[in-house]
Coordinates of C-alpha atoms in Angstrom, one line a residue:
L149 CA 0.0 0.0 0.0
H150 CA 3.0 2.3 0.1
D151 CA 2.9 3.1 -3.6
G152 CA 2.3 6.8 -3.1
S153 CA -1.4 6.8 -4.1
S154 CA -4.2 7.7 -1.8
W155 CA -6.9 5.2 -1.0
A156 CA -10.3 5.3 0.6
S157 CA -11.0 1.8 1.8
V158 CA -9.1 -1.4 2.5
A159 CA -10.5 -4.9 3.1
V160 CA -8.5 -8.1 3.9
G161 CA -9.8 -11.2 2.1
P162 CA -11.3 -14.0 4.3
D163 CA -8.3 -16.2 3.9
G164 CA -5.8 -13.4 4.7
R165 CA -3.9 -13.8 1.4
E166 CA -5.3 -10.8 -0.5
I167 CA -6.1 -7.2 0.3
A168 CA -8.6 -5.2 -1.7
V169 CA -7.9 -1.5 -1.9
A170 CA -10.3 1.2 -3.2
H171 CA -8.0 3.9 -4.6
A172 CA -8.9 7.6 -5.0
D173 CA -8.2 7.3 -8.7
G174 CA -11.4 5.2 -9.1
F175 CA -9.8 1.8 -9.3
V176 CA -10.1 -1.2 -7.1
R177 CA -6.8 -3.1 -6.8
I178 CA -6.3 -6.5 -5.3
R179 CA -2.8 -7.0 -3.8
D180 CA -1.0 -9.9 -2.3
A181 CA -1.1 -9.5 1.5
L182 CA 2.5 -10.6 2.0
T183 CA 4.3 -8.8 -0.8
G184 CA 2.0 -6.0 -1.7
R185 CA 2.2 -6.9 -5.4
E186 CA -0.8 -5.9 -7.4
L187 CA -2.6 -9.0 -8.6
R188 CA -5.7 -7.5 -10.4
S189 CA -7.3 -4.1 -10.9
W190 CA -10.3 -2.5 -12.6
P191 CA -12.1 0.9 -12.7
A192 CA -15.1 1.0 -10.4
H193 CA -16.2 4.4 -8.9
Q194 CA -15.1 7.9 -8.6
D195 CA -16.0 8.6 -4.9
F196 CA -15.4 5.4 -3.0
A197 CA -17.1 4.5 0.2
Q198 CA -16.1 0.9 0.9
V199 CA -14.9 -2.4 -0.4
V200 CA -16.2 -5.7 1.2
W201 CA -15.3 -9.3 0.5
A202 CA -17.9 -12.0 0.4
P203 CA -17.3 -14.5 3.2
T204 CA -16.3 -17.1 0.7
G205 CA -13.7 -14.8 -0.8
D206 CA -14.9 -15.4 -4.4
R207 CA -16.6 -11.9 -4.8
L208 CA -15.7 -8.4 -3.9
V209 CA -18.4 -5.7 -3.7
S210 CA -17.7 -2.0 -3.8
G211 CA -20.0 0.9 -3.1
G212 CA -19.3 4.5 -4.0
G213 CA -20.6 8.0 -3.8
D214 CA -22.0 7.6 -7.3
G215 CA -24.9 5.5 -5.7
H216 CA -23.9 2.3 -7.4
E217 CA -22.8 -1.1 -6.0
R218 CA -20.5 -3.2 -8.1
G219 CA -19.6 -6.8 -7.7
R220 CA -16.6 -8.6 -9.2
L221 CA -15.8 -12.3 -9.2
T222 CA -12.3 -12.6 -7.8
R223 CA -11.9 -16.4 -8.3
A224 CA -13.7 -19.4 -9.8
G225 CA -13.1 -18.9 -13.5
G226 CA -12.0 -15.4 -13.9
A227 CA -13.2 -11.9 -13.6
G228 CA -16.9 -11.1 -14.2
T229 CA -18.6 -7.9 -13.3
G230 CA -22.0 -6.8 -12.3
T231 CA -23.8 -3.6 -11.3

């Protein structure tokens, strides 16, 4: 998380191996919890409120100041999105 960017929300995955970060640039980034290396990222919102993992760790939900919730599959066959 020490990449110089500002972020609005952080959530540790249920297994503790991944960290989801809602960045001020509108992107969600998933990072390896041990190394901090970025594993995946995608554009989501402009004004972040929160990121939350599903208890199973296979989905991440973000909610922003734009009034939308977005879900993203994080495992089980690749990245799918929904609004």
